[in-house]
């Protein structure tokens, strides 16, 4: 096993930036209930995301759009009860960040449910206003760029983002803008590896990739995907079944964490060119 935080003390928001300065990769996994949260914590995962992906992998919807703030608060409370060490991040669900005031009200619910940070998708003007508003109210924020699943209707599907020169430039500008607005962390989803590596080099805050290649400061996967559970959707290229390597649920999580920390995951077979 690779070491995580010094002394394995609980993670804090400033410790994320320190990990990046120290060149330690961050390992993040989604989780939706207390039982799995205990196992995630025991496996030494650094950050836990209560993602609105729960709409698809737990509730059985075809997208994340039906997920509500009440759903997110319920699952955040469940997960918080199972964690003692990992940093808990919770998603602001669809349109919960439509105005800065709505974003703050939803964030208060999620922080009071046990989250230490909220995540929101996109970098349009009102999203940047929401990030600025949250950050000025001492709410730690994780931005999320690239494939933003809450935009699925406009995007027309779950596709790799930033392949064309214009789109790549916009993504680079957006990454700087969310950090400038006050984001503490940035998730990059389904972005070509070279672009994600270049964004990471220029980013003032740590980046966490999912389908964004090995050049990010950390990685995140959806729990159900890395345990090889059938989702009813086509398995994306970046997903790896770690249960096959790990032999048990905790073993799978440890194998994932080791693979990220040692730089073996993601490899080219699980990344986009
Ligand atoms: O909702 C989620 O699980 C996410 C991850 C895919 C990053 O946003």
CSV table of C-alpha atoms and ligand atoms in Angstrom, one decimal:
chain,number,residue,atom,x,y,z
A,1,UNK,CA,0.0,0.0,0.0
A,2,UNK,CA,1.2,3.5,-0.7
A,3,UNK,CA,0.8,6.1,2.1
A,4,UNK,CA,-2.0,8.6,2.0
A,5,UNK,CA,-2.1,11.6,4.4
A,6,UNK,CA,0.8,11.8,6.8
A,7,UNK,CA,-0.3,9.8,9.9
A,8,UNK,CA,-3.5,9.0,8.1
A,9,UNK,CA,-5.2,11.9,9.8
A,10,UNK,CA,-8.6,13.1,8.4
A,11,UNK,CA,-8.4,15.0,5.2
A,12,UNK,CA,-9.1,18.7,5.1
A,13,UNK,CA,-9.5,21.1,2.2
A,14,UNK,CA,-6.0,22.7,2.6
A,15,UNK,CA,-4.5,19.2,2.6
A,16,UNK,CA,-5.6,18.7,-1.0
A,17,UNK,CA,-3.4,21.5,-2.2
A,18,UNK,CA,-0.6,20.3,0.0
A,19,UNK,CA,-0.9,16.8,-1.5
A,20,UNK,CA,-0.5,18.3,-5.0
A,21,UNK,CA,2.6,20.3,-3.8
A,22,UNK,CA,4.0,17.0,-2.4
A,23,UNK,CA,3.3,15.2,-5.7
A,24,UNK,CA,0.9,12.7,-4.0
A,25,UNK,CA,-2.0,11.6,-6.3
A,26,UNK,CA,-5.5,12.0,-4.9
A,27,UNK,CA,-7.8,9.0,-5.0
A,28,UNK,CA,-11.6,9.7,-5.1
A,29,UNK,CA,-14.5,7.3,-5.3
A,30,UNK,CA,-18.3,7.9,-5.4
A,31,UNK,CA,-20.4,6.4,-2.6
A,32,UNK,CA,-24.0,6.6,-1.6
A,33,UNK,CA,-24.5,4.8,1.7
A,34,UNK,CA,-22.9,4.2,5.1
A,35,UNK,CA,-22.0,0.5,4.6
A,36,UNK,CA,-19.9,1.2,1.5
A,37,UNK,CA,-18.6,4.4,3.1
A,38,UNK,CA,-17.0,2.4,6.0
A,39,UNK,CA,-15.3,0.1,3.5
A,40,UNK,CA,-14.1,3.1,1.4
A,41,UNK,CA,-12.6,4.7,4.5
A,42,UNK,CA,-10.9,1.4,5.5
A,43,UNK,CA,-9.5,1.1,2.0
A,44,UNK,CA,-7.7,4.5,2.4
A,45,UNK,CA,-9.6,6.4,-0.3
A,46,UNK,CA,-8.8,10.1,0.1
A,47,UNK,CA,-12.1,11.7,-1.1
A,48,UNK,CA,-15.6,10.4,-1.3
A,49,UNK,CA,-18.1,11.9,-3.7
A,50,UNK,CA,-21.8,11.6,-3.2
A,51,UNK,CA,-22.4,12.1,-6.8
A,52,UNK,CA,-25.7,12.9,-8.5
A,53,UNK,CA,-24.8,9.8,-10.5
A,54,UNK,CA,-26.9,8.2,-7.8
A,55,UNK,CA,-29.8,9.1,-10.0
A,56,UNK,CA,-28.5,6.5,-12.5
A,57,UNK,CA,-26.7,3.8,-10.4
A,58,UNK,CA,-29.0,3.8,-7.3
A,59,UNK,CA,-32.4,5.2,-8.4
A,60,UNK,CA,-32.3,3.7,-11.9
A,61,UNK,CA,-33.0,6.8,-14.0
A,62,UNK,CA,-31.5,7.4,-17.4
A,63,UNK,CA,-29.8,10.6,-16.4
A,64,UNK,CA,-28.9,12.7,-13.3
A,65,UNK,CA,-31.6,15.3,-14.0
A,66,UNK,CA,-34.3,13.8,-11.7
A,67,UNK,CA,-32.1,14.0,-8.6
A,68,UNK,CA,-33.1,16.6,-6.0
A,69,UNK,CA,-31.4,18.4,-3.1
A,70,UNK,CA,-33.4,16.3,-0.7
A,71,UNK,CA,-32.0,13.1,-2.4
A,72,UNK,CA,-28.5,14.5,-2.2
A,73,UNK,CA,-28.9,15.5,1.5
A,74,UNK,CA,-30.3,12.0,2.4
A,75,UNK,CA,-27.4,10.1,0.8
A,76,UNK,CA,-24.8,12.6,2.1
A,77,UNK,CA,-26.1,12.0,5.7
A,78,UNK,CA,-25.9,8.2,5.2
A,79,UNK,CA,-22.3,8.4,3.8
A,80,UNK,CA,-21.1,10.9,6.5
A,81,UNK,CA,-22.1,8.3,9.2
A,82,UNK,CA,-19.7,5.8,7.7
A,83,UNK,CA,-16.6,8.1,7.2
A,84,UNK,CA,-13.9,9.1,9.7
A,85,UNK,CA,-11.1,10.0,7.4
A,86,UNK,CA,-12.0,10.7,3.8
A,87,UNK,CA,-13.1,14.2,2.7
A,88,UNK,CA,-16.7,14.2,1.8
A,89,UNK,CA,-17.8,16.1,-1.4
A,90,UNK,CA,-21.5,16.3,-2.4
A,91,UNK,CA,-23.0,17.3,-5.8
A,92,UNK,CA,-25.3,20.2,-6.2
A,93,UNK,CA,-28.0,18.5,-8.4
A,94,UNK,CA,-29.7,19.8,-11.5
A,95,UNK,CA,-30.6,23.5,-11.3
A,96,UNK,CA,-29.8,23.7,-7.6
A,97,UNK,CA,-27.2,26.2,-8.6
A,98,UNK,CA,-29.5,28.2,-11.0
A,99,UNK,CA,-28.8,31.3,-8.8
A,100,UNK,CA,-26.1,32.0,-6.3
A,101,UNK,CA,-28.7,32.2,-3.6
A,102,UNK,CA,-30.2,28.8,-4.5
A,103,UNK,CA,-26.7,27.4,-4.6
A,104,UNK,CA,-25.9,28.7,-1.1
A,105,UNK,CA,-29.2,27.3,0.3
A,106,UNK,CA,-28.6,23.9,-1.2
A,107,UNK,CA,-24.9,23.9,-0.1
A,108,UNK,CA,-25.9,24.7,3.5
A,109,UNK,CA,-28.2,21.6,3.4
A,110,UNK,CA,-25.3,19.4,2.1
A,111,UNK,CA,-22.7,20.8,4.5
A,112,UNK,CA,-25.1,20.3,7.4
A,113,UNK,CA,-25.7,16.8,6.2
A,114,UNK,CA,-21.9,16.2,6.6
A,115,UNK,CA,-20.2,17.3,3.3
A,116,UNK,CA,-17.0,19.3,3.5
A,117,UNK,CA,-17.3,20.6,-0.1
A,118,UNK,CA,-19.9,20.9,-2.8
A,119,UNK,CA,-19.4,20.2,-6.5
A,120,UNK,CA,-21.1,22.0,-9.3
A,121,UNK,CA,-20.9,21.5,-13.1
A,122,UNK,CA,-20.0,24.1,-15.7
A,123,UNK,CA,-18.5,27.6,-16.0
A,124,UNK,CA,-21.2,29.7,-17.6
A,125,UNK,CA,-21.6,33.2,-16.1
A,126,UNK,CA,-24.2,32.2,-13.6
A,127,UNK,CA,-22.1,29.2,-12.5
A,128,UNK,CA,-19.1,31.5,-11.9
A,129,UNK,CA,-21.4,33.8,-9.9
A,130,UNK,CA,-22.5,30.8,-7.8
A,131,UNK,CA,-18.9,29.7,-7.2
A,132,UNK,CA,-17.9,33.3,-6.2
A,133,UNK,CA,-20.9,33.5,-3.9
A,134,UNK,CA,-20.2,30.1,-2.2
A,135,UNK,CA,-16.5,30.8,-1.8
A,136,UNK,CA,-17.2,34.2,-0.3
A,137,UNK,CA,-19.5,32.4,2.2
A,138,UNK,CA,-16.7,30.0,3.1
A,139,UNK,CA,-18.2,27.0,1.2
A,140,UNK,CA,-15.5,24.9,-0.3
A,141,UNK,CA,-16.2,24.3,-4.0
A,142,UNK,CA,-15.2,21.6,-6.5
A,143,UNK,CA,-15.8,22.7,-10.1
A,144,UNK,CA,-16.6,20.1,-12.8
A,145,UNK,CA,-15.8,20.6,-16.5
A,146,UNK,CA,-15.6,18.6,-19.7
A,147,UNK,CA,-18.5,16.2,-19.9
A,148,UNK,CA,-21.0,17.7,-17.5
A,149,UNK,CA,-23.8,15.1,-17.3
A,150,UNK,CA,-26.4,17.7,-16.2
A,151,UNK,CA,-26.0,19.2,-19.7
A,152,UNK,CA,-26.8,15.9,-21.4
A,153,UNK,CA,-29.8,17.3,-23.3
A,154,UNK,CA,-27.8,20.1,-24.8
A,155,UNK,CA,-24.7,18.0,-25.4
A,156,UNK,CA,-26.9,15.3,-27.1
A,157,UNK,CA,-25.3,12.4,-25.2
A,158,UNK,CA,-22.3,11.5,-23.0
A,159,UNK,CA,-19.4,12.3,-25.3
A,160,UNK,CA,-15.7,13.2,-25.0
A,161,UNK,CA,-15.3,17.0,-24.8
A,162,UNK,CA,-12.6,19.4,-26.0
A,163,UNK,CA,-11.5,17.5,-29.1
A,164,UNK,CA,-11.7,20.5,-31.5
A,165,UNK,CA,-9.2,23.4,-31.1
A,166,UNK,CA,-12.0,25.9,-30.1
A,167,UNK,CA,-13.5,23.6,-27.6
A,168,UNK,CA,-10.1,22.8,-26.1
A,169,UNK,CA,-9.3,26.6,-25.8
A,170,UNK,CA,-12.7,27.2,-24.1
A,171,UNK,CA,-12.1,24.4,-21.6
A,172,UNK,CA,-8.7,25.8,-20.7
A,173,UNK,CA,-10.2,29.3,-20.2
A,174,UNK,CA,-13.0,27.8,-18.1
A,175,UNK,CA,-10.5,25.9,-15.9
A,176,UNK,CA,-8.8,29.2,-15.1
A,177,UNK,CA,-12.1,31.0,-14.6
A,178,UNK,CA,-13.5,28.5,-12.0
A,179,UNK,CA,-10.3,28.7,-10.0
A,180,UNK,CA,-10.3,32.5,-10.2
A,181,UNK,CA,-13.9,32.5,-9.0
A,182,UNK,CA,-12.8,30.5,-5.9
A,183,UNK,CA,-13.0,26.8,-6.7
A,184,UNK,CA,-10.7,24.7,-4.5
A,185,UNK,CA,-10.7,21.6,-6.7
A,186,UNK,CA,-11.6,20.7,-10.3
A,187,UNK,CA,-13.0,17.5,-11.8
A,188,UNK,CA,-12.3,17.0,-15.5
A,189,UNK,CA,-14.6,14.4,-17.1
A,190,UNK,CA,-14.1,12.7,-20.6
A,191,UNK,CA,-11.3,15.0,-21.9
A,192,UNK,CA,-8.4,14.0,-24.1
A,193,UNK,CA,-5.4,13.1,-22.0
A,194,UNK,CA,-3.0,15.8,-23.4
A,195,UNK,CA,-5.6,18.5,-22.9
A,196,UNK,CA,-6.3,17.4,-19.3
A,197,UNK,CA,-2.5,17.3,-18.6
A,198,UNK,CA,-2.1,20.8,-20.0
A,199,UNK,CA,-5.1,22.1,-18.0
A,200,UNK,CA,-3.6,20.5,-14.9
A,201,UNK,CA,-0.2,22.1,-15.4
A,202,UNK,CA,-1.8,25.6,-15.7
A,203,UNK,CA,-4.5,25.1,-13.0
A,204,UNK,CA,-4.0,26.9,-9.7
A,205,UNK,CA,-6.0,24.1,-8.0
A,206,UNK,CA,-5.7,20.3,-8.0
A,207,UNK,CA,-7.5,18.4,-10.8
A,208,UNK,CA,-9.3,15.1,-10.5
A,209,UNK,CA,-9.8,13.2,-13.7
A,210,UNK,CA,-12.4,10.7,-14.9
A,211,UNK,CA,-11.8,9.6,-18.4
A,212,UNK,CA,-9.2,12.4,-18.5
A,213,UNK,CA,-5.9,10.5,-18.6
A,214,UNK,CA,-3.0,10.0,-16.2
A,215,UNK,CA,-1.9,13.7,-16.1
A,216,UNK,CA,-4.4,14.9,-13.6
A,217,UNK,CA,-3.6,15.3,-9.9
A,218,UNK,CA,-6.0,12.6,-8.9
A,219,UNK,CA,-8.7,10.2,-10.2
A,220,UNK,CA,-12.3,9.5,-9.5
A,221,UNK,CA,-14.5,6.6,-10.5
A,222,UNK,CA,-18.1,5.7,-9.9
A,223,UNK,CA,-18.2,2.9,-7.3
A,224,UNK,CA,-20.6,0.7,-9.2
A,225,UNK,CA,-18.5,0.9,-12.3
A,226,UNK,CA,-15.2,0.0,-10.6
A,227,UNK,CA,-17.0,-3.0,-9.0
A,228,UNK,CA,-18.1,-4.2,-12.4
A,229,UNK,CA,-21.9,-3.8,-11.7
A,230,UNK,CA,-24.1,-3.7,-14.7
A,231,UNK,CA,-25.6,-0.1,-15.1
A,232,UNK,CA,-27.9,-0.7,-18.0
A,233,UNK,CA,-25.7,1.6,-20.0
A,234,UNK,CA,-22.7,1.0,-22.3
A,235,UNK,CA,-19.5,0.8,-20.2
A,236,UNK,CA,-17.3,3.9,-20.9
A,237,UNK,CA,-13.7,3.3,-22.1
A,238,UNK,CA,-12.3,4.8,-18.9
A,239,UNK,CA,-14.0,2.3,-16.5
A,240,UNK,CA,-12.0,-0.6,-15.1
A,241,UNK,CA,-13.4,-3.4,-13.0
A,242,UNK,CA,-11.1,-3.6,-10.0
A,243,UNK,CA,-13.1,-6.3,-8.3
A,244,UNK,CA,-11.5,-8.8,-10.7
A,245,UNK,CA,-8.0,-7.7,-9.4
A,246,UNK,CA,-8.9,-7.1,-5.8
A,247,UNK,CA,-10.9,-10.2,-4.9
A,248,UNK,CA,-13.1,-8.4,-2.4
A,249,UNK,CA,-14.9,-5.1,-2.3
A,250,UNK,CA,-12.3,-3.6,0.0
A,251,UNK,CA,-9.5,-5.3,-2.0
A,252,UNK,CA,-10.9,-3.7,-5.2
A,253,UNK,CA,-10.9,-0.2,-3.6
A,254,UNK,CA,-7.3,-0.8,-2.4
A,255,UNK,CA,-6.2,-2.1,-5.9
A,256,UNK,CA,-7.8,1.1,-7.4
A,257,UNK,CA,-6.0,3.4,-4.9
A,258,UNK,CA,-2.7,1.6,-5.4
A,259,UNK,CA,-3.1,1.8,-9.2
A,260,UNK,CA,-3.8,5.6,-9.1
A,261,UNK,CA,-1.0,6.3,-6.6
A,262,UNK,CA,1.6,4.3,-8.5
A,263,UNK,CA,0.6,5.9,-11.9
A,264,UNK,CA,-0.7,2.6,-13.4
A,265,UNK,CA,-4.3,3.8,-13.7
A,266,UNK,CA,-5.5,5.2,-15.9
A,267,UNK,CA,-3.4,3.7,-18.8
A,268,UNK,CA,-3.8,4.4,-22.5
A,269,UNK,CA,-6.5,1.7,-22.8
A,270,UNK,CA,-8.6,3.6,-20.2
A,271,UNK,CA,-8.0,7.1,-21.6
A,272,UNK,CA,-9.0,9.2,-24.6
A,273,UNK,CA,-6.4,10.5,-27.2
B,1,LIG,O1,-22.0,12.3,-10.1
B,1,LIG,C1,-20.9,11.8,-10.2
B,1,LIG,O2,-20.7,10.6,-9.8
B,1,LIG,C2,-19.8,12.6,-10.7
B,1,LIG,C3,-18.5,11.8,-11.1
B,1,LIG,C4,-18.7,11.1,-12.4
B,1,LIG,C5,-17.4,12.8,-11.2
B,1,LIG,O3,-20.0,13.7,-10.9
